[in-house]
Coordinates of C-alpha atoms and ligand atoms in Angstrom, one line a residue:
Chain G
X1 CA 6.9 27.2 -9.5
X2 CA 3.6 27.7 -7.1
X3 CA 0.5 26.8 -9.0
X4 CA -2.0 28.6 -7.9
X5 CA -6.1 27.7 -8.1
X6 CA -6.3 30.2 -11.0
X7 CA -3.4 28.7 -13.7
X8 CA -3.9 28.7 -16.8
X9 CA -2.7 25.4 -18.6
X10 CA 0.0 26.1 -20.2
X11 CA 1.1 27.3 -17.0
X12 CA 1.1 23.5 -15.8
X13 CA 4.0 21.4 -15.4
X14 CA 3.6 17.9 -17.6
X15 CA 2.1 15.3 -15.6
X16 CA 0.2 17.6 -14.0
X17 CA 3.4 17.5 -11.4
X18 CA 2.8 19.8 -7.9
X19 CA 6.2 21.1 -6.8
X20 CA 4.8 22.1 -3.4
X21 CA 4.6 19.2 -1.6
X22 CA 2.0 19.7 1.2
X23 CA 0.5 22.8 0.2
X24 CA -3.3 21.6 0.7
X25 CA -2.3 23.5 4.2
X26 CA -3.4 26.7 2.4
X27 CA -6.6 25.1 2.2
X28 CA -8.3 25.6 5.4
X29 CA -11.1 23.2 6.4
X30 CA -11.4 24.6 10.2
X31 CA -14.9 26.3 9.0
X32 CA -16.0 23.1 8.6
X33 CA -18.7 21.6 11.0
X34 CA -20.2 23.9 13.9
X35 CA -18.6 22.3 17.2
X36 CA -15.5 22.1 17.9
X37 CA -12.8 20.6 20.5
X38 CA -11.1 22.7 23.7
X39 CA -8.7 21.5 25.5
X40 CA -8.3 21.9 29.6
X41 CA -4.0 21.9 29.9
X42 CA -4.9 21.1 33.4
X43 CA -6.2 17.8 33.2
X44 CA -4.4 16.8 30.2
X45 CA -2.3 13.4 30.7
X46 CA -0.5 14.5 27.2
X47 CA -1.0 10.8 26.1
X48 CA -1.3 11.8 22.7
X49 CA -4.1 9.5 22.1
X50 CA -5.8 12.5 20.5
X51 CA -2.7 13.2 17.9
X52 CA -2.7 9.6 16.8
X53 CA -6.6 9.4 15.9
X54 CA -7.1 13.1 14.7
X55 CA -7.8 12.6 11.0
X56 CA -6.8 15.9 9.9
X57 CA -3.3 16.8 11.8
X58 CA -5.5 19.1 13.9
X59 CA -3.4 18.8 17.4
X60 CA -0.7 20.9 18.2
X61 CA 2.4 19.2 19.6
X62 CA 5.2 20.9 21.3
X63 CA 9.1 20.3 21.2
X64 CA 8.9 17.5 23.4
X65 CA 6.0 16.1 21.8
X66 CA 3.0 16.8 24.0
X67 CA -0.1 18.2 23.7
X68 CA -0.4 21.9 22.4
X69 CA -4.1 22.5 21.8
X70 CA -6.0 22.2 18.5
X71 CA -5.0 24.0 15.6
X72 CA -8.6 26.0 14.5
X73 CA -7.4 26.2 11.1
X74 CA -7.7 22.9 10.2
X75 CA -10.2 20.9 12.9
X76 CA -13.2 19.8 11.1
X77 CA -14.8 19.4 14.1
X78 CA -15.5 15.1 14.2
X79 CA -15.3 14.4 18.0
X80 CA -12.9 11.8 17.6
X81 CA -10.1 13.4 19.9
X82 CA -13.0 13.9 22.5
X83 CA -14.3 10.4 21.9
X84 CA -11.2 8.5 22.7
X85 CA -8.8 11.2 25.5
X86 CA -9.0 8.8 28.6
X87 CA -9.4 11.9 30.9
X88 CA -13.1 13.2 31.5
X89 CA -12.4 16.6 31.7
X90 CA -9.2 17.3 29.3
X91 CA -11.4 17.7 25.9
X92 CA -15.0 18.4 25.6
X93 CA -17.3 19.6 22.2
X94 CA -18.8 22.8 22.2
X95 CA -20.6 24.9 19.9
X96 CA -18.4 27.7 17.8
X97 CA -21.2 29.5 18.1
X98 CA -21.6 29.4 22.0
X99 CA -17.9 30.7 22.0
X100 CA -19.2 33.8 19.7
X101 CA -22.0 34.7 21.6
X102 CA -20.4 34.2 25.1
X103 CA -16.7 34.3 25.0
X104 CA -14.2 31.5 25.6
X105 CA -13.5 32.3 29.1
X106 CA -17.2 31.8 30.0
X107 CA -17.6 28.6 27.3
X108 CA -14.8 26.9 29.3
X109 CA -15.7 27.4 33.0
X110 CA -19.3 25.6 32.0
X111 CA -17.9 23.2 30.5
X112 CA -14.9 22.2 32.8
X113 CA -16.4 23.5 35.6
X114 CA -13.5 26.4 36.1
X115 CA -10.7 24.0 36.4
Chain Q
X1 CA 3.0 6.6 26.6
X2 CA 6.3 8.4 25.8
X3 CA 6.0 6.2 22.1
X4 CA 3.5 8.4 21.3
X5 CA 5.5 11.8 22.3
X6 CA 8.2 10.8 20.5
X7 CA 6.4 10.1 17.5
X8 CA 4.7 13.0 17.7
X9 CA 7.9 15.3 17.5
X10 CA 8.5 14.3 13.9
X11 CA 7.2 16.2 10.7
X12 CA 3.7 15.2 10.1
X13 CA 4.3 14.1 6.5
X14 CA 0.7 14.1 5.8
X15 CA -0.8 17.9 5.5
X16 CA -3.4 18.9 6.8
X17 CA -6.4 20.7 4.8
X18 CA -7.5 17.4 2.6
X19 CA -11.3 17.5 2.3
X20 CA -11.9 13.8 3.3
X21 CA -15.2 13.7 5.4
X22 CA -14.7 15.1 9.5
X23 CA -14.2 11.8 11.3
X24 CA -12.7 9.7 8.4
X25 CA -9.9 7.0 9.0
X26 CA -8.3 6.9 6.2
X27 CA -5.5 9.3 7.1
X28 CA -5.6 8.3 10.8
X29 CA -4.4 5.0 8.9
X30 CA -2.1 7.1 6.6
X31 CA -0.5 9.2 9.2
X32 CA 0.7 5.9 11.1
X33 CA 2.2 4.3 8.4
X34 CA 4.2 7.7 7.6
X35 CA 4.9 8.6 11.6
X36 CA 6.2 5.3 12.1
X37 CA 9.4 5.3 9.3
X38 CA 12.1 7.3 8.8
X39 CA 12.6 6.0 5.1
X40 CA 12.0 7.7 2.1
X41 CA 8.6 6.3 0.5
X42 CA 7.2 6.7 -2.4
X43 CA 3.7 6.2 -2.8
X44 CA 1.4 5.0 -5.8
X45 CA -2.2 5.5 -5.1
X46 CA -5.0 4.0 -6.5
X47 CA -8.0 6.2 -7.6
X48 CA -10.3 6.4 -4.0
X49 CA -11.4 8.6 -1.7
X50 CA -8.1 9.6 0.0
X51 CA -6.8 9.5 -3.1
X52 CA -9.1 12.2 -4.9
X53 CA -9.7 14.1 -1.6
X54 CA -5.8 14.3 -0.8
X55 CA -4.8 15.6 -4.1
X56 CA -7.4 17.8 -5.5
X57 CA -5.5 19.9 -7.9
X58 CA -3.7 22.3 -7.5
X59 CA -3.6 21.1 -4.0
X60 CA -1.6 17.8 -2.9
X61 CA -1.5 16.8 1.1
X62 CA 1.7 14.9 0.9
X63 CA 5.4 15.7 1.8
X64 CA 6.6 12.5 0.4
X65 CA 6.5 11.5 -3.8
X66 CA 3.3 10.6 -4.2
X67 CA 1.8 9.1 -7.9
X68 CA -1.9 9.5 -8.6
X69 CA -2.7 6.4 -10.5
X70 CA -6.2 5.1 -12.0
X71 CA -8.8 3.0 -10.0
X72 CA -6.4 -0.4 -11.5
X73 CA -3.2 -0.1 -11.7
X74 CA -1.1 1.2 -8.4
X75 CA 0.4 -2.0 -7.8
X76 CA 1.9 -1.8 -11.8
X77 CA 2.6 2.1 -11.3
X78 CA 4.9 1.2 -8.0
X79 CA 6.1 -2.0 -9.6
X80 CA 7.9 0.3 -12.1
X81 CA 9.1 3.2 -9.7
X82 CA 10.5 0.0 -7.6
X83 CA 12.0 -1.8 -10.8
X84 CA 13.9 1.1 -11.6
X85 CA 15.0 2.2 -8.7
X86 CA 16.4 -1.2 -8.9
X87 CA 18.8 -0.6 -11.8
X88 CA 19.3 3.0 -10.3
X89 CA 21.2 1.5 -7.6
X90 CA 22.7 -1.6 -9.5
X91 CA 24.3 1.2 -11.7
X92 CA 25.4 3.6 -8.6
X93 CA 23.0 6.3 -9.4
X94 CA 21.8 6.3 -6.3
X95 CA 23.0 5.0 -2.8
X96 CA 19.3 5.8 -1.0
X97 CA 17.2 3.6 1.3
X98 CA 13.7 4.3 -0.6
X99 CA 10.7 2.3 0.6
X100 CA 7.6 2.0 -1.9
X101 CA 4.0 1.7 -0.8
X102 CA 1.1 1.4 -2.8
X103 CA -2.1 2.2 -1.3
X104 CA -6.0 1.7 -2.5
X105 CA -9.1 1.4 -1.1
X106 CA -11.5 -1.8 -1.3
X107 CA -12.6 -1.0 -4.6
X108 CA -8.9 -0.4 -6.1
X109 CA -7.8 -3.7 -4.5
X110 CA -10.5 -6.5 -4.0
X111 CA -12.1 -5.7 -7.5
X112 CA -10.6 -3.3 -10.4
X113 CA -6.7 -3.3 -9.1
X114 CA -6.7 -7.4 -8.0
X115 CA -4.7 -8.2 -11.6
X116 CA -2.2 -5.3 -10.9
X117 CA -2.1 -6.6 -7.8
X118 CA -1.4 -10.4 -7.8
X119 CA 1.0 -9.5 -10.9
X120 CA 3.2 -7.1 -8.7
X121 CA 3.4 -9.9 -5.7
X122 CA 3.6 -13.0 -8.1
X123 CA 7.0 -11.0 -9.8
X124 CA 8.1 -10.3 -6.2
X125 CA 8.4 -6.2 -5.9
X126 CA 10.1 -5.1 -3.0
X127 CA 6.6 -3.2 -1.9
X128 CA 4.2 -2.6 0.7
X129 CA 0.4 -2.6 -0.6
X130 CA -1.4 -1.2 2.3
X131 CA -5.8 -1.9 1.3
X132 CA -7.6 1.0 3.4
X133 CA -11.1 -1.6 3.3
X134 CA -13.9 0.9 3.4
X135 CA -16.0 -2.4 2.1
X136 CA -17.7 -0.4 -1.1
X137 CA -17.7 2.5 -3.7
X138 CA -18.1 5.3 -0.7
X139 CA -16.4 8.1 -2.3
X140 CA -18.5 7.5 -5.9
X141 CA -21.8 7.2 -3.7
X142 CA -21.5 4.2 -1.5
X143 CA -21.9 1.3 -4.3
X144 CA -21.6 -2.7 -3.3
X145 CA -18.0 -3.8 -3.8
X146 CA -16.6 -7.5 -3.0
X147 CA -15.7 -6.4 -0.2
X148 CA -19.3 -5.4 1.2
X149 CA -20.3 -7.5 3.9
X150 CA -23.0 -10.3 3.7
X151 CA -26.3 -7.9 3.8
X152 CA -24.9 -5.0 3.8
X153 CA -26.9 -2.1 2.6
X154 CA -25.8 0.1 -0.2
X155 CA -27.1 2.2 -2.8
X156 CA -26.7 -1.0 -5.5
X157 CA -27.8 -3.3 -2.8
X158 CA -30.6 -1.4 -1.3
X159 CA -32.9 -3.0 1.3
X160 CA -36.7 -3.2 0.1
X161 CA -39.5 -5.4 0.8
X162 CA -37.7 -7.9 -1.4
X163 CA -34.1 -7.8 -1.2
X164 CA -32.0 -7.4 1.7
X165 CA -29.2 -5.8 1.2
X166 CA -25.7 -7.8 -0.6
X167 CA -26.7 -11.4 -1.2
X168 CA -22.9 -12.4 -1.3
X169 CA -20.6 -12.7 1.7
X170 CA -17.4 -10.6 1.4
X171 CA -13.7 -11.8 -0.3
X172 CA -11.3 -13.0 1.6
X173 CA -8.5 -10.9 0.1
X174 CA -6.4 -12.1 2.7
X175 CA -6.2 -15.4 1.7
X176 CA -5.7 -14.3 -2.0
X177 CA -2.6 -12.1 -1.2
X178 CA -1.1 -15.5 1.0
X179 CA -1.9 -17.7 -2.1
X180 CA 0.8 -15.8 -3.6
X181 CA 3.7 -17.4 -1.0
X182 CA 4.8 -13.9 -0.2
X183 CA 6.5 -13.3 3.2
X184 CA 4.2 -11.0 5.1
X185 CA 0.8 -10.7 4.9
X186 CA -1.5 -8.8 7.9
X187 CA -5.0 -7.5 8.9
X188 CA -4.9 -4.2 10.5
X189 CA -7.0 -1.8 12.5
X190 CA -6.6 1.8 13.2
X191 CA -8.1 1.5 16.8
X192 CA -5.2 -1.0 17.6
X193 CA -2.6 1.9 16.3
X194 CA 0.2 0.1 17.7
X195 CA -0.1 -3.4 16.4
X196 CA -0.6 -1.2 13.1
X197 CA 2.4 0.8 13.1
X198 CA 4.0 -2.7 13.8
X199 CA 2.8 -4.1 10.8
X200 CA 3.5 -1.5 8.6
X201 CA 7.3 -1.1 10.2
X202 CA 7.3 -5.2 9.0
X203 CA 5.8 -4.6 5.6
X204 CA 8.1 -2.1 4.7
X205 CA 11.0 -3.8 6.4
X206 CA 10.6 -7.0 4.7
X207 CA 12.4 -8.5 1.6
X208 CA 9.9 -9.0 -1.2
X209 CA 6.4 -7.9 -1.4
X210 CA 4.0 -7.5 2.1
X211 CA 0.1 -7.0 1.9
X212 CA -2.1 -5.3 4.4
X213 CA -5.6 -5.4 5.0
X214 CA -6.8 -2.5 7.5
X215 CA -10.5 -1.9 8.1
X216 CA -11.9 1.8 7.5
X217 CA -14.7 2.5 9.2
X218 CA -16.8 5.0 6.9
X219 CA -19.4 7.1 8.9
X220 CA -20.9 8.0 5.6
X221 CA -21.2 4.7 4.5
X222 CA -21.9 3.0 7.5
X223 CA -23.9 5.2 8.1
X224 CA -22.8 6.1 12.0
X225 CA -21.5 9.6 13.6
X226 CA -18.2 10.8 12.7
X227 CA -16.6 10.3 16.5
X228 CA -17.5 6.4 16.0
X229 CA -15.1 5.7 13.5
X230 CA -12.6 4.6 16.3
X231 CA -15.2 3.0 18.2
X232 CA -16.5 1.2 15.9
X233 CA -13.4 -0.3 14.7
X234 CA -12.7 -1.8 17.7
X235 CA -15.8 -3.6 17.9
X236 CA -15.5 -5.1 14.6
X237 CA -12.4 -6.8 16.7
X238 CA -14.1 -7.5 19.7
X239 CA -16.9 -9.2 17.4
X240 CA -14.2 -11.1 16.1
X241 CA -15.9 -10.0 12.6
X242 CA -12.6 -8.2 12.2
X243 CA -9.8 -10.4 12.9
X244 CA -6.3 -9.0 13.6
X245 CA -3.5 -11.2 12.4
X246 CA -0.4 -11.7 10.4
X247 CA 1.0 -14.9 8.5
X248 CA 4.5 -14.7 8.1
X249 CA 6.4 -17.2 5.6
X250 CA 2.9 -19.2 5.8
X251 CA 2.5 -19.5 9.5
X252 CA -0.3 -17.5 11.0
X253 CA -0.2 -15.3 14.3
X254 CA -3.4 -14.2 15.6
X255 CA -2.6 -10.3 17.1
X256 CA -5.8 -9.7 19.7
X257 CA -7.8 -12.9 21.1
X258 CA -11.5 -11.2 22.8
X259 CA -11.4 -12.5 26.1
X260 CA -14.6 -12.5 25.5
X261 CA -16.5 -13.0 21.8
X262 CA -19.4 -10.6 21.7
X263 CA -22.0 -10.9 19.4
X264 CA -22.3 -9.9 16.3
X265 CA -25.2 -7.7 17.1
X266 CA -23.1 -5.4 19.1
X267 CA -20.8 -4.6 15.7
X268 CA -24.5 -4.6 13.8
X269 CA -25.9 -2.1 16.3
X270 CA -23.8 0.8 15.7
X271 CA -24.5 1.2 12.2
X272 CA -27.0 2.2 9.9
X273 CA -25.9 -0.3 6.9
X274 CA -26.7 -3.1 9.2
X275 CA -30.2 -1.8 10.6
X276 CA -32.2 -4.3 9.0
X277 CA -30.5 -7.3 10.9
X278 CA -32.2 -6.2 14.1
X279 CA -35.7 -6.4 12.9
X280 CA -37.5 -9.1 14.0
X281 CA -38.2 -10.9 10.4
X282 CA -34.7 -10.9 9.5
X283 CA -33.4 -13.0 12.4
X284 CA -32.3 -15.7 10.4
X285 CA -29.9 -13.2 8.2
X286 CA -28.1 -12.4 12.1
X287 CA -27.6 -15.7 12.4
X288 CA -26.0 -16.0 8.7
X289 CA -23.8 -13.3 9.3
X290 CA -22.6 -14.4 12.9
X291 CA -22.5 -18.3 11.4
X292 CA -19.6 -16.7 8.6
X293 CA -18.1 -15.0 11.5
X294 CA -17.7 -17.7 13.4
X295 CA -16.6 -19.6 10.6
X296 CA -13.8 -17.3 9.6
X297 CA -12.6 -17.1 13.4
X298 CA -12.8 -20.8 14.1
X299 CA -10.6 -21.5 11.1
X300 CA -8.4 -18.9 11.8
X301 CA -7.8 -20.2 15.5
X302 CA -7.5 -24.0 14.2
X303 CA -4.6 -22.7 11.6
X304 CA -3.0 -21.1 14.5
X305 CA -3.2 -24.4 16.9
X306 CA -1.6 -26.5 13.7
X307 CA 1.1 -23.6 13.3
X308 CA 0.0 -23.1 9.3
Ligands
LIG1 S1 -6.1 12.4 24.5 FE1 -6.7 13.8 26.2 S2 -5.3 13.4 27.8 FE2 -4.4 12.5 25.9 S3 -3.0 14.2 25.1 FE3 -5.0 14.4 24.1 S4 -6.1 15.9 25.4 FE4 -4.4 15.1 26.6
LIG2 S1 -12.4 17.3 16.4 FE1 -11.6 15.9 14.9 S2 -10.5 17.2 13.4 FE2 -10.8 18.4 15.3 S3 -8.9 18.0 16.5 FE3 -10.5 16.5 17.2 S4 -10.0 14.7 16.0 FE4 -9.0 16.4 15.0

């Protein structure tokens, strides 16, 4: 059985018991904070270094295990991944609401210089 | 490199959408210990921040068996899910590898869960108890707990034109878990994820019951900006105010020697909590708090030389 935000309690399992392990992922903290992390492919190194410190699962990883961009629905928007990628130029913080007003496309060339 | 890739390809068994604070290491700490096992675990956690943020009802963040216990008793509430899965496999009812871990913050460990604690290792559980050291109450509102540093500033210990933040230098919980003769004992960082992970494989590897101390950087306690966390962690090693170690059957292994010991000031610096230390008037409380450093270090160094 799903419990849902809105059960009533005799709708609860004893123990108060969740039988869907992991659902907290319908719970979306990506609105949180107002930068957030993009990622330039280009210069990536796909060292992973980002993966391993990212509090909240926020990097994508690919079948072989590389970098696969950050996953909006859940980046709070810390700075850590930024903080500690050894390349200058493979994550950078910018404002979500620079990428409103001017586009992606435009957000990224000023900020990695169109690489 | 390629460690980290293949690591990576595994299911995270920590979910994402928790409401810990951006920036906090507690699941950076988490997700090692889970990326780096295959086992089963099960888990009993002590009442804390990760605890209450992971598992907000209905909502829970993990994909393994996970127990909410109260602020004092996760060592007890694993002690029994261990104990019986002893008799379950005595009496063939299950043929399963199953690690169990119990994890608590500072407050859960050094003060309200110590008697759990040393009763679980003194009747040798087969258990990993992984302390995720915040060093106070941060998730309650950032109270004074043992494990606050000397001076440190919190909302019980407040700095005022009298007192200056904790009078008391911090518990050595270390040296309480290896008064209890059990085979692994560690300090831990998340900035050093490898020695970490290396750790935890140990603690969970190991017959009998393992302890591990990993620091947790709290921006909102320490008052510092959520990208720090990482950073400063590893200054707390370069400071030497953090050693990294292990003491396995009673001998003790220092992990990360600075090449070169930088002063405590450095570690003080980044953080609001310590603010005071750098005011002029207070400059005999820097050189307190870097005499109990160097204490600590110097005696952790002479155990090594003697192999104890
Ligand atoms: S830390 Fe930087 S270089 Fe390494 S995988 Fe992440 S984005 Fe790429
Ligand atoms: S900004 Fe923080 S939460 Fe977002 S991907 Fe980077 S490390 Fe993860």
């Amino acid at each position: 059985m799903k419990i849902g935000e809105k059960a009533k309690w005799d709708e609860l399992l004893t123990g108060g018991v969740i039988e869907d392990p992991g659902n907290s992922v319908n719970y979306k903290t990506g609105s949180w904070g107002i930068e957030k992390p993009i990622w330039n492919k280009d210069a990536c190194i796909n060292c992973m270094f980002c993966w391993v410190y990212c509090p909240d699962s926020a990097i994508k990883v690919d079948k072989d295990g590389n970098m696969a961009g950050i996953d909006c629905d859940f980046c709070k928007g810390c700075g850590l991944c930024v903080k500690e990628c050894p390349k200058p130029n493979a994550l950078a913080m910018v404002l979500k609401a620079d990428i409103e007003k001017k586009g992606m496309d435009v957000v990224f060339k000023e900020t990695f210089g169109g690489k | 490199m390629a460690f980290l890739n293949e690591l990576a390809k595994r299911e995270e068994r920590l979910a994402p959408g928790h409401r810990l604070c951006p920036g906090c290491g507690q699941p950076i700490i988490v997700r090692a210990l889970l990326n780096i096992t295959d086992y089963e675990i099960v888990i009993a956690h002590a009442t804390g921040c990760m605890e209450v943020c992971s598992g907000l009802f209905p909502y829970t963040s993990w994909r393994v068996p996970w127990i909410h216990s109260a602020f004092e008793n996760a060592a007890a509430t694993i002690a029994g899910a261990e104990a019986m899965y002893k008799v379950w496999k005595r009496k063939g009812k299950t043929d399963k590898d199953i690690k169990f871990v119990a994890l608590a913050s500072d407050g859960g460990t050094y003060d309200i869960g110590l008697q759990a604690l040393s009763g679980a290792l003194e009747r040798w559980h087969n258990f990993l108890y992984v302390c995720i050291d915040n060093q106070a109450y941060q998730n309650t509102g950032v109270q004074r707990s043992s494990a606050s540093p000397f001076g440190s500033n919190t909302t019980t210990t407040p700095v005022g034109k009298v007192k200056k933040g904790k009078e008391q230098p911090r518990k050595d919980i270390v040296s309480i878990a290896e008064g209890h003769h059990i085979p692994y004992v560690a300090q831990g960082s998340p900035h050093a994820w490898r020695d970490l992970m290396n750790k935890m494989k140990q603690g969970l590897e190991v017959e009998g019951p393992a302890y591990l101390n990993v620091i947790q950087p709290c921006c909102l306690g320490w008052r510092f900006p959520p990208d720090m966390t990482i950073e400063v962690a590893r200054m707390s090693a370069e400071t030497c105010v953090w050693p990294l170690y292990e003491v396995i059957d009673g001998a003790i292994k220092i992990n990360y020697k600075p090449k070169k010991k930088l002063p405590i000031e450095e570690y003080f610096k980044m953080q609001g909590r310590f603010s005071h230390f750098l005011k002029p008037e207070n400059k005999d409380m820097l050189k307190e708090a870097q005499r109990l450093t160097d204490k600590q270090w110097e005696w952790l160094l002479k155990r090594e030389a003697a192999g104890l």
